[in-house]
Amino acid sequence: MSSSQMLTVRITSEDLEKLDELAALQGRPRSQLVQEALAELIKNNANLRSIERARLKKQLRPAIKEQCAFLDKHSSFADDNRTF
């Protein structure tokens, strides 16, 4: 079970008024709006990292394939090119 901790945030009075208006329109407490916004930000960050990782893997796939083919073709590459 996860524990909860208190977080203090400094916000301008204008933004706080807008947040209060939004909370009133939605009929929810402003703390709930802030918690949901933070959860969405964290979720998006994890999604962006996953997307970037997939993009890099896709970009490297041809180079990995070429390298594997080269090593398969030259199975004794290391033995033939030792310079001791």
XYZ file of C-alpha atoms in Angstrom:
84
model
C 0.000 0.000 0.000
C 1.445 3.368 -0.960
C 1.692 6.227 1.465
C 0.627 9.809 0.844
C 2.699 12.874 1.524
C 1.874 16.548 1.623
C 3.261 18.836 -1.086
C 3.255 22.613 -0.863
C 3.118 24.479 -4.163
C 3.542 28.182 -4.754
C 1.072 29.513 -7.289
C 0.174 33.030 -8.317
C -3.097 34.417 -7.020
C -4.395 34.768 -10.590
C -3.710 31.117 -11.355
C -5.247 30.081 -8.045
C -8.426 31.993 -8.903
C -8.568 30.271 -12.287
C -8.027 26.899 -10.621
C -10.825 27.627 -8.153
C -13.137 28.599 -11.033
C -12.286 25.403 -12.899
C -12.842 23.306 -9.774
C -16.215 24.994 -9.179
C -17.281 24.386 -12.789
C -16.383 20.715 -12.515
C -17.756 20.355 -8.998
C -14.517 18.905 -7.683
C -11.937 20.116 -5.177
C -8.936 21.910 -6.612
C -6.597 19.417 -4.933
C -8.150 16.659 -7.028
C -7.558 18.661 -10.210
C -3.913 19.197 -9.261
C -3.428 15.507 -8.387
C -4.911 14.434 -11.721
C -2.748 16.913 -13.629
C 0.386 15.587 -11.920
C -0.611 11.975 -12.589
C -1.166 12.797 -16.276
C 2.216 14.548 -16.497
C 3.992 11.538 -14.997
C 2.110 9.139 -17.299
C 2.960 11.212 -20.383
C 6.628 11.299 -19.426
C 6.738 7.499 -19.218
C 4.905 7.221 -22.552
C 7.316 9.637 -24.224
C 10.302 7.611 -23.022
C 8.731 4.427 -24.398
C 8.045 6.083 -27.752
C 11.605 7.432 -27.954
C 13.073 4.019 -27.089
C 10.986 2.372 -29.820
C 12.041 5.031 -32.331
C 15.725 4.491 -31.552
C 15.400 0.702 -31.805
C 13.704 1.077 -35.189
C 16.407 3.459 -36.384
C 19.201 1.089 -35.294
C 17.630 -2.081 -36.683
C 19.257 -1.817 -40.179
C 22.712 -1.183 -38.710
C 22.386 -4.155 -36.362
C 21.264 -6.368 -39.251
C 24.207 -5.215 -41.376
C 26.664 -5.800 -38.553
C 25.309 -9.302 -37.911
C 25.558 -10.154 -41.605
C 29.139 -8.886 -41.735
C 30.164 -10.935 -38.714
C 28.448 -14.034 -40.096
C 30.242 -13.609 -43.417
C 33.628 -13.136 -41.758
C 33.476 -15.735 -39.016
C 37.240 -15.666 -38.372
C 37.597 -11.900 -38.529
C 39.199 -11.623 -35.079
C 41.680 -14.446 -35.706
C 42.856 -13.102 -39.080
C 43.390 -9.552 -37.888
C 45.286 -9.994 -34.630
C 48.402 -7.871 -34.463
C 50.288 -9.164 -31.423
